[in-house]
Amino acid sequence: MDPSARIYSRFNLHLYNIVVLVVSNAWAWRCSTTSTLLPFFHKNLGESAHLDVGVGTGYYPAKSVHPFSKTGNVTLVDLNEATLSTATSRLRHAGYKGTIDEVQHNVFQPLPESLRGRFDSVSLFYLLHCLPGRMEDKGPKVLANLADALRPDGVLYGATILGRGPGVSHNWFGRRLMGLYNKKGIFGNADDTLDELKRALEGCFEEVEVKLVGVVALFEARRPKMKTRFMLLDVDVVGHVIVFIVDLGQSLFL
């Protein structure tokens, strides 16, 4: 398992809410959980079905039970089984009455067919900066895979910590955490920039909005671009097509 996923043991998940959502967000990344990230999570929630990717402790869905009152299904996707079970328990304990599906999945791989075209909203909060690789490589792959989950009028949205670039200025605390987390493989965002994030989103969606709060990029993306899909034909079919074209050409020019 990738280090960024392995770090979320059941013990560490108990510390996550304090270390990440309270201390780091306020003092290192300068993007408040309660006044910025949680309202942003609520803003884009779909009414019928929601997909949350990279679930952590399930804090955001659990704090969204009232907005979820009309949402019949919440699906949780993560590589780590411990985070999935923790997030499910927390959401159910918070009072959510709809169905909860858990899917253990690597976001670098295409989504299962059962998840495609189902969701009004897809959230990925603090996922991209945990993935290995440069944004120009990981961004297009992951975003294209997750775009497949959306209904035509759906929205993909989330937040990610940036490493450098115009407008991104880490304070002393942030630089120390960035260095430590990237060294250990918990983060993979040392070279992530706002421009690269925008390009990755614009490569997959027609409508993109991105804003910077502290060193955190908040993004919304709508209207997934159509993918070019290639049909795989067996040899017999290809042969018949070629024969047909040859015969057609002969009939036209003879």
Coordinates of N, CA and C in Angstrom, one line a residue:
M1 N 0.8 -1.2 0.0 CA 0.0 0.0 0.0 C 0.9 1.3 0.0
D2 N 0.5 2.3 -0.7 CA 1.2 3.5 -0.8 C 1.3 4.1 0.6
P3 N 2.5 4.8 0.9 CA 2.7 5.4 2.3 C 1.6 6.4 2.6
S4 N 1.1 7.1 1.6 CA 0.0 8.1 1.9 C -1.3 7.5 2.4
A5 N -1.5 6.2 2.0 CA -2.7 5.5 2.5 C -2.4 4.7 3.7
R6 N -1.2 4.1 3.8 CA -0.8 3.3 4.9 C -0.7 4.1 6.3
I7 N -0.5 5.4 6.2 CA -0.4 6.2 7.4 C -1.7 6.2 8.2
Y8 N -2.8 6.0 7.5 CA -4.1 6.1 8.2 C -4.5 4.7 8.8
S9 N -3.7 4.4 9.8 CA -4.1 3.2 10.7 C -5.2 3.7 11.6
R10 N -5.8 2.7 12.3 CA -6.9 3.0 13.1 C -6.5 3.9 14.3
F11 N -5.2 3.7 14.7 CA -4.7 4.6 15.8 C -4.6 6.0 15.3
N12 N -3.9 6.2 14.1 CA -3.7 7.5 13.6 C -4.9 8.2 13.2
L13 N -6.0 7.5 12.9 CA -7.2 8.1 12.5 C -7.8 8.9 13.7
H14 N -7.5 8.4 14.9 CA -8.0 9.1 16.1 C -7.4 10.4 16.3
L15 N -6.1 10.6 15.8 CA -5.4 11.8 15.9 C -5.7 12.8 14.7
Y16 N -6.2 12.3 13.7 CA -6.4 13.0 12.4 C -7.2 14.3 12.6
N17 N -8.3 14.2 13.3 CA -9.2 15.4 13.4 C -8.4 16.6 14.1
I18 N -7.6 16.2 15.1 CA -6.9 17.3 15.8 C -5.7 17.8 15.0
V19 N -4.9 16.8 14.5 CA -3.6 17.2 13.9 C -3.9 17.9 12.5
V20 N -4.8 17.4 11.7 CA -5.0 17.9 10.4 C -6.1 19.0 10.4
L21 N -7.3 18.6 10.9 CA -8.4 19.5 10.7 C -8.4 20.7 11.6
V22 N -7.7 20.6 12.8 CA -7.6 21.8 13.7 C -6.3 22.5 13.6
V23 N -5.2 21.8 13.9 CA -3.9 22.4 14.0 C -3.3 22.8 12.6
S24 N -3.2 21.8 11.7 CA -2.5 22.0 10.4 C -3.3 23.0 9.6
N25 N -4.6 22.8 9.5 CA -5.4 23.7 8.6 C -5.3 25.1 9.1
A26 N -5.4 25.3 10.4 CA -5.4 26.7 10.9 C -4.0 27.3 10.8
W27 N -3.0 26.6 11.2 CA -1.7 27.2 11.4 C -0.7 27.0 10.3
A28 N -0.7 25.9 9.7 CA 0.2 25.6 8.6 C -0.3 26.0 7.2
W29 N -1.5 25.5 6.9 CA -2.1 25.7 5.5 C -2.9 27.0 5.5
R30 N -3.3 27.5 6.6 CA -4.1 28.8 6.7 C -5.4 28.7 5.9
C31 N -6.1 27.6 6.1 CA -7.4 27.4 5.4 C -8.3 26.7 6.5
S32 N -9.2 27.4 7.1 CA -10.0 26.9 8.2 C -10.9 25.8 7.8
T33 N -10.9 24.7 8.6 CA -11.8 23.6 8.4 C -13.3 24.1 8.5
T34 N -13.6 24.8 9.6 CA -15.0 25.1 9.9 C -15.6 26.3 9.0
S35 N -14.7 27.3 8.8 CA -15.3 28.5 8.1 C -15.0 28.5 6.6
T36 N -14.1 27.6 6.1 CA -13.9 27.5 4.7 C -14.2 26.2 4.0
L37 N -13.5 25.1 4.5 CA -13.6 23.8 3.9 C -15.0 23.2 4.1
L38 N -15.5 23.2 5.2 CA -16.8 22.5 5.5 C -18.0 23.3 4.7
P39 N -18.1 24.6 4.7 CA -19.1 25.3 3.9 C -18.9 25.0 2.4
F40 N -17.7 24.9 2.0 CA -17.4 24.5 0.6 C -17.9 23.1 0.2
F41 N -17.7 22.2 1.2 CA -18.2 20.8 1.0 C -19.7 20.8 0.9
H42 N -20.4 21.6 1.7 CA -21.8 21.6 1.7 C -22.4 22.3 0.4
K43 N -21.7 23.3 -0.1 CA -22.1 24.1 -1.2 C -22.5 23.2 -2.4
N44 N -21.7 22.2 -2.7 CA -21.8 21.5 -3.9 C -22.4 20.1 -3.8
L45 N -23.0 19.8 -2.6 CA -23.5 18.4 -2.5 C -24.7 18.2 -3.4
G46 N -24.7 17.0 -4.0 CA -25.8 16.6 -4.9 C -27.0 16.1 -4.1
E47 N -28.2 16.1 -4.6 CA -29.4 15.7 -3.9 C -29.6 14.2 -3.9
S48 N -29.2 13.5 -4.9 CA -29.6 12.1 -5.1 C -28.5 11.2 -4.6
A49 N -27.3 11.4 -5.1 CA -26.2 10.5 -4.8 C -24.9 11.2 -4.8
H50 N -24.1 11.0 -3.7 CA -22.8 11.7 -3.6 C -21.7 10.7 -3.4
L51 N -20.5 10.9 -4.1 CA -19.3 10.1 -4.0 C -18.2 10.9 -3.3
D52 N -17.7 10.4 -2.2 CA -16.6 11.0 -1.5 C -15.4 10.1 -1.6
V53 N -14.3 10.7 -2.2 CA -13.1 10.0 -2.5 C -11.9 10.4 -1.6
G54 N -11.2 9.5 -1.0 CA -10.2 9.8 0.0 C -10.8 10.3 1.2
V55 N -11.4 9.4 2.0 CA -12.4 9.8 3.0 C -11.9 10.2 4.3
G56 N -10.6 9.9 4.6 CA -10.0 10.2 5.9 C -10.8 9.6 7.0
T57 N -11.3 10.4 8.0 CA -12.1 9.9 9.1 C -13.6 10.1 8.8
G58 N -13.9 10.6 7.7 CA -15.3 10.8 7.4 C -15.9 12.0 8.0
Y59 N -15.0 13.0 8.3 CA -15.4 14.2 9.0 C -16.4 15.0 8.1
Y60 N -16.1 15.2 6.9 CA -17.0 16.1 6.1 C -18.4 15.5 5.8
P61 N -18.5 14.2 5.4 CA -19.8 13.6 5.3 C -20.6 13.6 6.6
A62 N -19.9 13.3 7.7 CA -20.6 13.2 9.0 C -21.1 14.6 9.5
K63 N -20.4 15.6 9.0 CA -20.9 17.0 9.4 C -21.9 17.5 8.3
S64 N -22.4 16.6 7.5 CA -23.3 17.0 6.4 C -24.6 16.3 6.5
V65 N -24.9 15.7 7.6 CA -26.1 14.9 7.7 C -27.4 15.7 7.3
H66 N -27.5 17.0 7.8 CA -28.6 17.8 7.4 C -28.7 18.1 5.9
P67 N -27.6 18.5 5.3 CA -27.6 18.7 3.8 C -27.8 17.4 3.1
F68 N -27.5 16.2 3.7 CA -27.7 14.9 3.1 C -29.1 14.4 3.3
S69 N -30.0 15.2 3.9 CA -31.3 14.6 4.2 C -32.1 14.1 3.0
K70 N -31.8 14.7 1.8 CA -32.5 14.2 0.6 C -31.6 13.3 -0.3
T71 N -30.4 13.1 0.2 CA -29.5 12.3 -0.6 C -29.6 10.8 -0.2
G72 N -30.1 10.0 -1.1 CA -30.4 8.6 -0.8 C -29.2 7.7 -0.7
N73 N -28.1 8.1 -1.3 CA -26.9 7.2 -1.2 C -25.6 8.1 -1.1
V74 N -24.7 7.7 -0.2 CA -23.4 8.2 -0.1 C -22.4 7.0 -0.3
T75 N -21.6 7.2 -1.3 CA -20.6 6.1 -1.6 C -19.2 6.6 -1.2
L76 N -18.4 5.8 -0.5 CA -17.1 6.2 0.0 C -16.1 5.4 -0.7
V77 N -15.1 6.0 -1.3 CA -14.0 5.4 -2.0 C -12.7 5.7 -1.4
D78 N -11.9 4.7 -1.1 CA -10.6 4.9 -0.5 C -9.8 3.6 -0.7
L79 N -8.4 3.8 -0.7 CA -7.5 2.6 -0.8 C -7.4 1.9 0.5
N80 N -7.7 2.5 1.6 CA -7.5 2.0 2.9 C -8.8 1.5 3.6
E81 N -8.8 0.2 3.9 CA -10.0 -0.3 4.5 C -10.4 0.3 5.9
A82 N -9.3 0.7 6.6 CA -9.6 1.3 7.9 C -10.3 2.6 7.8
T83 N -9.9 3.4 6.9 CA -10.6 4.7 6.7 C -12.0 4.5 6.2
L84 N -12.3 3.5 5.4 CA -13.6 3.3 4.9 C -14.6 2.9 6.1
S85 N -14.1 2.0 6.9 CA -15.0 1.5 8.0 C -15.2 2.6 9.0
T86 N -14.1 3.4 9.3 CA -14.2 4.5 10.2 C -15.2 5.6 9.7
A87 N -15.1 5.9 8.4 CA -15.9 6.9 7.9 C -17.4 6.5 7.8
T88 N -17.6 5.2 7.5 CA -19.0 4.7 7.5 C -19.6 4.7 8.9
S89 N -18.9 4.3 9.9 CA -19.4 4.3 11.3 C -19.7 5.7 11.7
R90 N -18.8 6.6 11.4 CA -19.0 8.0 11.8 C -20.2 8.6 11.1
L91 N -20.4 8.4 9.9 CA -21.6 8.9 9.1 C -22.9 8.3 9.7
R92 N -22.9 7.0 9.9 CA -24.1 6.4 10.5 C -24.4 6.9 11.9
H93 N -23.3 7.1 12.7 CA -23.5 7.5 14.1 C -24.0 9.0 14.1
A94 N -23.7 9.7 13.1 CA -24.1 11.1 13.0 C -25.6 11.2 12.6
G95 N -26.2 10.1 12.2 CA -27.6 10.1 11.9 C -28.0 10.0 10.5
Y96 N -27.1 9.7 9.6 CA -27.5 9.5 8.2 C -28.3 8.3 8.0
K97 N -29.5 8.4 7.3 CA -30.4 7.3 7.2 C -30.4 6.6 5.8
G98 N -29.7 7.2 4.8 CA -29.6 6.6 3.5 C -28.7 5.4 3.4
T99 N -28.4 4.9 2.2 CA -27.5 3.8 2.0 C -26.1 4.3 1.9
I100 N -25.2 3.5 2.5 CA -23.7 3.9 2.4 C -23.0 2.7 1.8
D101 N -22.3 3.0 0.7 CA -21.5 2.0 0.0 C -20.0 2.2 0.2
E102 N -19.3 1.2 0.5 CA -17.8 1.3 0.6 C -17.2 0.7 -0.6
V103 N -16.2 1.4 -1.2 CA -15.5 0.8 -2.3 C -14.0 1.0 -2.1
Q104 N -13.3 -0.1 -1.9 CA -11.8 0.0 -1.8 C -11.2 0.0 -3.2
H105 N -10.6 1.1 -3.6 CA -10.2 1.3 -5.0 C -9.0 2.3 -5.1
N106 N -8.2 2.0 -6.1 CA -7.0 2.9 -6.4 C -7.5 3.9 -7.4
V107 N -7.4 5.2 -7.1 CA -7.9 6.2 -8.0 C -7.1 6.3 -9.3
F108 N -6.0 5.7 -9.4 CA -5.2 5.7 -10.6 C -5.8 4.7 -11.7
Q109 N -6.7 3.9 -11.2 CA -7.4 2.9 -12.0 C -8.8 3.4 -12.4
P110 N -9.3 3.0 -13.6 CA -10.7 3.4 -13.9 C -11.7 2.9 -12.9
L111 N -12.7 3.6 -12.7 CA -13.7 3.3 -11.7 C -14.5 2.0 -12.1
P112 N -14.9 1.2 -11.2 CA -15.8 0.1 -11.5 C -17.0 0.6 -12.3
E113 N -17.5 -0.3 -13.2 CA -18.6 0.1 -14.0 C -19.8 0.5 -13.2
S114 N -20.0 -0.1 -12.0 CA -21.2 0.2 -11.2 C -21.2 1.6 -10.6
L115 N -20.1 2.3 -10.7 CA -20.0 3.7 -10.2 C -20.1 4.7 -11.3
R116 N -20.1 4.3 -12.5 CA -20.0 5.3 -13.6 C -21.4 6.0 -13.9
G117 N -21.4 7.3 -14.0 CA -22.6 8.0 -14.4 C -23.7 8.0 -13.3
R118 N -23.3 7.8 -12.1 CA -24.3 7.7 -11.0 C -24.5 8.9 -10.1
F119 N -23.5 9.8 -10.0 CA -23.5 10.7 -8.9 C -23.7 12.2 -9.4
D120 N -24.5 12.9 -8.5 CA -24.7 14.3 -8.7 C -23.4 15.1 -8.3
S121 N -22.7 14.6 -7.4 CA -21.5 15.3 -6.9 C -20.4 14.3 -6.5
V122 N -19.2 14.7 -6.7 CA -18.0 13.9 -6.4 C -17.0 14.8 -5.6
S123 N -16.7 14.5 -4.4 CA -15.8 15.3 -3.6 C -14.5 14.6 -3.4
L124 N -13.4 15.4 -3.5 CA -12.0 14.8 -3.2 C -11.3 15.9 -2.4
F125 N -11.4 15.8 -1.1 CA -10.8 16.8 -0.2 C -9.5 16.2 0.3
Y126 N -8.4 16.9 0.0 CA -7.1 16.6 0.5 C -6.6 15.2 0.0
L127 N -7.0 14.9 -1.3 CA -6.6 13.7 -1.9 C -5.4 13.9 -2.8
L128 N -5.5 14.9 -3.7 CA -4.5 15.0 -4.8 C -3.1 15.3 -4.2
H129 N -3.0 16.0 -3.1 CA -1.6 16.3 -2.6 C -1.0 15.1 -1.9
C130 N -1.8 14.1 -1.6 CA -1.3 12.8 -1.0 C -0.8 11.8 -2.1
L131 N -1.2 12.1 -3.3 CA -0.8 11.1 -4.4 C 0.6 11.3 -4.8
P132 N 1.3 10.3 -5.2 CA 2.7 10.4 -5.7 C 2.7 11.0 -7.1
G133 N 3.8 11.7 -7.4 CA 4.0 12.2 -8.8 C 3.6 13.7 -8.9
R134 N 4.0 14.2 -10.0 CA 3.8 15.6 -10.3 C 2.3 15.8 -10.7
M135 N 1.8 17.0 -10.5 CA 0.4 17.3 -10.8 C 0.1 17.1 -12.3
E136 N 1.0 17.4 -13.1 CA 0.8 17.3 -14.5 C 0.7 15.9 -15.0
D137 N 1.1 14.9 -14.2 CA 1.0 13.5 -14.5 C -0.2 12.9 -13.7
K138 N -0.3 13.1 -12.4 CA -1.3 12.4 -11.7 C -2.7 13.1 -11.8
G139 N -2.7 14.4 -12.0 CA -3.9 15.1 -12.1 C -4.8 14.7 -13.2
P140 N -4.4 14.7 -14.5 CA -5.2 14.3 -15.6 C -5.8 12.8 -15.4
K141 N -4.9 11.9 -15.0 CA -5.3 10.5 -14.8 C -6.4 10.4 -13.8
V142 N -6.2 10.9 -12.6 CA -7.2 10.8 -11.5 C -8.5 11.5 -11.8
L143 N -8.4 12.7 -12.3 CA -9.6 13.5 -12.6 C -10.4 12.9 -13.7
A144 N -9.7 12.3 -14.7 CA -10.5 11.7 -15.8 C -11.2 10.4 -15.3
N145 N -10.6 9.7 -14.4 CA -11.2 8.5 -13.9 C -12.4 8.9 -13.0
L146 N -12.3 9.9 -12.2 CA -13.4 10.3 -11.3 C -14.5 11.0 -12.1
A147 N -14.2 11.7 -13.2 CA -15.2 12.3 -14.0 C -16.2 11.3 -14.5
D148 N -15.8 10.1 -14.7 CA -16.7 9.1 -15.2 C -17.8 8.8 -14.2
A149 N -17.7 9.2 -12.9 CA -18.7 8.9 -11.9 C -19.9 9.9 -12.0
L150 N -19.7 11.0 -12.7 CA -20.7 12.1 -12.7 C -21.8 11.8 -13.7
R151 N -23.0 12.3 -13.2 CA -24.1 12.5 -14.2 C -23.8 13.7 -15.0
P152 N -24.5 13.9 -16.2 CA -24.2 15.0 -17.1 C -24.2 16.4 -16.4
D153 N -25.0 16.6 -15.4 CA -25.1 17.9 -14.8 C -24.4 17.9 -13.4
G154 N -23.6 16.9 -13.2 CA -22.9 16.8 -11.9 C -21.7 17.7 -11.7
V155 N -21.2 17.7 -10.5 CA -20.0 18.6 -10.2 C -19.0 17.8 -9.5
L156 N -17.7 17.9 -9.8 CA -16.6 17.4 -9.1 C -15.9 18.5 -8.4
Y157 N -15.6 18.4 -7.1 CA -15.0 19.5 -6.4 C -14.2 19.0 -5.2
G158 N -13.3 19.9 -4.8 CA -12.4 19.4 -3.7 C -11.4 20.5 -3.3
A159 N -10.4 20.0 -2.5 CA -9.4 20.9 -2.0 C -8.0 20.2 -2.0
T160 N -7.0 20.9 -2.3 CA -5.6 20.3 -2.3 C -4.6 21.3 -1.8
I161 N -3.6 20.8 -1.1 CA -2.5 21.7 -0.6 C -1.5 21.8 -1.7
L162 N -1.1 23.0 -2.1 CA -0.1 23.2 -3.1 C 1.3 23.3 -2.5
G163 N 2.3 23.0 -3.4 CA 3.7 23.1 -2.9 C 4.4 24.4 -3.2
R164 N 4.1 24.9 -4.3 CA 4.9 26.1 -4.7 C 4.1 26.9 -5.8
G165 N 4.8 27.9 -6.4 CA 4.2 28.7 -7.5 C 3.7 30.0 -7.0
P166 N 3.2 30.8 -8.0 CA 2.7 32.2 -7.7 C 1.5 32.1 -6.7
G167 N 1.6 32.9 -5.7 CA 0.5 33.0 -4.8 C 0.6 32.0 -3.6
V168 N 1.5 31.1 -3.7 CA 1.7 30.0 -2.7 C 2.9 30.3 -1.9
S169 N 2.7 30.7 -0.6 CA 3.8 31.1 0.3 C 3.6 30.4 1.6
H170 N 4.4 29.4 1.8 CA 4.3 28.6 3.1 C 5.0 29.3 4.2
N171 N 4.4 29.3 5.4 CA 5.0 29.8 6.6 C 6.0 28.8 7.1
W172 N 6.7 29.2 8.3 CA 7.7 28.3 8.8 C 7.1 26.9 9.2
F173 N 5.9 26.9 9.8 CA 5.3 25.7 10.2 C 4.9 24.8 9.0
G174 N 4.4 25.5 8.0 CA 4.0 24.8 6.8 C 5.2 24.2 6.0
R175 N 6.3 24.9 6.0 CA 7.5 24.4 5.3 C 8.0 23.2 6.0
R176 N 8.0 23.2 7.3 CA 8.5 22.0 8.1 C 7.6 20.8 7.8
L177 N 6.3 21.0 7.9 CA 5.4 19.9 7.6 C 5.5 19.4 6.2
M178 N 5.6 20.3 5.2 CA 5.8 19.9 3.8 C 7.0 19.1 3.7
G179 N 8.1 19.5 4.2 CA 9.4 18.7 4.1 C 9.3 17.4 4.7
L180 N 8.7 17.3 5.9 CA 8.6 16.0 6.6 C 7.6 15.1 5.8
Y181 N 6.4 15.6 5.5 CA 5.4 14.7 4.8 C 5.9 14.2 3.5
N182 N 6.5 15.1 2.7 CA 7.0 14.7 1.4 C 8.2 13.7 1.5
K183 N 9.0 13.9 2.5 CA 10.1 12.9 2.7 C 9.6 11.5 3.1
K184 N 8.6 11.5 3.8 CA 8.0 10.2 4.3 C 7.0 9.6 3.2
G185 N 6.7 10.3 2.2 CA 5.8 9.8 1.2 C 4.3 10.0 1.5
I186 N 4.0 10.7 2.6 CA 2.6 11.0 3.0 C 2.0 12.0 2.0
F187 N 2.8 13.0 1.7 CA 2.4 13.9 0.6 C 3.3 13.7 -0.6
G188 N 2.7 14.1 -1.7 CA 3.5 14.1 -3.0 C 3.3 15.4 -3.8
N189 N 3.4 16.5 -3.0 CA 2.9 17.8 -3.6 C 4.0 18.8 -3.6
A190 N 5.3 18.5 -3.5 CA 6.3 19.5 -3.4 C 6.4 20.4 -4.6
D191 N 6.0 19.9 -5.8 CA 6.0 20.7 -7.0 C 4.6 21.0 -7.5
D192 N 3.6 20.7 -6.8 CA 2.2 21.0 -7.2 C 2.0 22.5 -7.3
T193 N 1.5 23.1 -8.4 CA 1.2 24.5 -8.5 C -0.2 24.7 -8.9
L194 N -0.7 25.9 -8.7 CA -2.0 26.3 -9.1 C -2.3 26.2 -10.6
D195 N -1.3 26.6 -11.4 CA -1.5 26.5 -12.8 C -1.6 25.1 -13.3
E196 N -0.8 24.2 -12.7 CA -0.8 22.8 -13.1 C -2.1 22.2 -12.8
L197 N -2.7 22.5 -11.6 CA -4.0 22.0 -11.2 C -5.1 22.5 -12.2
K198 N -5.0 23.8 -12.5 CA -6.0 24.3 -13.5 C -5.9 23.6 -14.8
R199 N -4.7 23.4 -15.3 CA -4.5 22.7 -16.6 C -5.1 21.3 -16.5
A200 N -4.9 20.6 -15.4 CA -5.4 19.2 -15.3 C -6.9 19.2 -15.3
L201 N -7.5 20.2 -14.6 CA -9.0 20.3 -14.5 C -9.5 20.6 -15.9
E202 N -8.9 21.6 -16.5 CA -9.4 22.1 -17.8 C -9.2 21.0 -18.9
G203 N -8.3 20.1 -18.7 CA -8.2 19.0 -19.7 C -9.3 18.0 -19.6
C204 N -10.0 18.0 -18.5 CA -11.1 17.0 -18.3 C -12.5 17.6 -18.3
F205 N -12.6 18.9 -18.0 CA -13.9 19.6 -17.8 C -14.0 20.9 -18.6
E206 N -15.2 21.2 -19.0 CA -15.5 22.4 -19.8 C -15.6 23.6 -18.9
E207 N -16.1 23.5 -17.7 CA -16.2 24.6 -16.7 C -15.4 24.3 -15.5
V208 N -14.5 25.2 -15.2 CA -13.6 25.0 -14.0 C -13.5 26.3 -13.3
E209 N -13.6 26.2 -11.9 CA -13.3 27.4 -11.0 C -12.3 27.0 -10.0
V210 N -11.3 27.8 -9.7 CA -10.3 27.5 -8.7 C -10.0 28.8 -8.0
K211 N -9.9 28.6 -6.7 CA -9.5 29.8 -5.8 C -8.5 29.3 -4.8
L212 N -7.7 30.2 -4.3 CA -6.6 29.9 -3.4 C -7.0 30.5 -2.0
V213 N -6.9 29.7 -1.0 CA -7.1 30.2 0.4 C -5.9 29.7 1.2
G214 N -5.1 30.6 1.7 CA -3.8 30.2 2.3 C -3.0 29.5 1.2
V215 N -2.6 28.3 1.4 CA -1.9 27.5 0.4 C -2.7 26.3 -0.1
V216 N -4.0 26.4 0.1 CA -5.0 25.4 -0.3 C -5.8 25.9 -1.5
A217 N -5.8 25.1 -2.6 CA -6.6 25.4 -3.7 C -8.0 24.7 -3.6
L218 N -9.1 25.5 -3.7 CA -10.4 25.0 -3.7 C -10.9 25.0 -5.2
F219 N -11.4 23.9 -5.6 CA -11.8 23.8 -7.1 C -13.2 23.1 -7.3
E220 N -13.8 23.6 -8.4 CA -15.1 23.1 -8.8 C -15.0 22.8 -10.3
A221 N -15.5 21.7 -10.8 CA -15.4 21.4 -12.2 C -16.7 20.7 -12.7
R222 N -17.2 21.2 -13.8 CA -18.5 20.7 -14.4 C -18.3 20.4 -15.8
R223 N -19.3 19.7 -16.4 CA -19.4 19.3 -17.8 C -18.1 18.6 -18.2
P224 N -18.0 17.3 -17.8 CA -16.8 16.5 -18.3 C -16.7 16.5 -19.8
K225 N -15.5 16.6 -20.3 CA -15.3 16.6 -21.7 C -15.4 15.1 -22.2
M226 N -15.9 15.0 -23.4 CA -16.1 13.7 -24.0 C -14.8 13.1 -24.3
K227 N -14.6 11.8 -23.9 CA -13.4 11.1 -24.2 C -13.4 10.4 -25.5
T228 N -12.3 10.4 -26.2 CA -12.2 9.7 -27.4 C -12.0 8.2 -27.1
R229 N -12.9 7.4 -27.5 CA -12.9 6.0 -27.2 C -12.6 5.2 -28.5
F230 N -11.8 4.2 -28.4 CA -11.5 3.4 -29.5 C -12.1 2.0 -29.4
M231 N -12.8 1.6 -30.5 CA -13.4 0.3 -30.5 C -12.4 -0.7 -30.8
L232 N -12.4 -1.8 -30.1 CA -11.5 -2.9 -30.3 C -12.2 -4.0 -31.1
L233 N -11.8 -4.1 -32.4 CA -12.4 -5.1 -33.3 C -11.6 -6.3 -33.4
D234 N -12.2 -7.5 -33.5 CA -11.4 -8.7 -33.7 C -10.9 -8.7 -35.1
V235 N -10.0 -9.6 -35.4 CA -9.4 -9.7 -36.7 C -10.4 -10.0 -37.8
D236 N -11.4 -10.8 -37.6 CA -12.4 -11.1 -38.6 C -13.2 -9.9 -39.0
V237 N -13.6 -9.1 -38.0 CA -14.4 -7.9 -38.3 C -13.5 -6.9 -39.1
V238 N -12.3 -6.7 -38.7 CA -11.4 -5.8 -39.4 C -11.3 -6.3 -40.9
G239 N -11.1 -7.6 -41.0 CA -10.9 -8.1 -42.4 C -12.1 -7.8 -43.3
H240 N -13.3 -8.0 -42.7 CA -14.6 -7.8 -43.4 C -14.7 -6.3 -43.8
V241 N -14.3 -5.4 -42.9 CA -14.4 -4.0 -43.1 C -13.5 -3.6 -44.3
I242 N -12.3 -4.2 -44.3 CA -11.3 -3.8 -45.3 C -11.9 -4.3 -46.7
V243 N -12.4 -5.5 -46.7 CA -12.9 -6.1 -48.0 C -14.1 -5.2 -48.5
F244 N -14.9 -4.8 -47.5 CA -16.1 -3.9 -47.9 C -15.6 -2.6 -48.5
I245 N -14.5 -2.0 -47.9 CA -14.0 -0.7 -48.5 C -13.4 -0.9 -49.8
V246 N -12.7 -2.0 -50.0 CA -12.1 -2.3 -51.3 C -13.2 -2.5 -52.4
D247 N -14.2 -3.3 -52.0 CA -15.3 -3.6 -53.0 C -16.0 -2.3 -53.3
L248 N -16.2 -1.4 -52.3 CA -16.9 -0.2 -52.5 C -16.1 0.7 -53.5
G249 N -14.8 0.8 -53.3 CA -14.0 1.6 -54.1 C -14.0 1.1 -55.6
Q250 N -13.9 -0.2 -55.7 CA -14.0 -0.8 -57.1 C -15.3 -0.4 -57.8
S251 N -16.4 -0.5 -57.0 CA -17.7 -0.3 -57.7 C -17.8 1.2 -58.0
L252 N -17.2 2.1 -57.3 CA -17.3 3.5 -57.6 C -16.4 3.9 -58.8
F253 N -15.3 3.3 -58.9 CA -14.3 3.8 -59.9 C -14.2 2.9 -61.2
L254 N -14.9 1.8 -61.2 CA -14.8 1.0 -62.4 C -15.9 1.3 -63.3

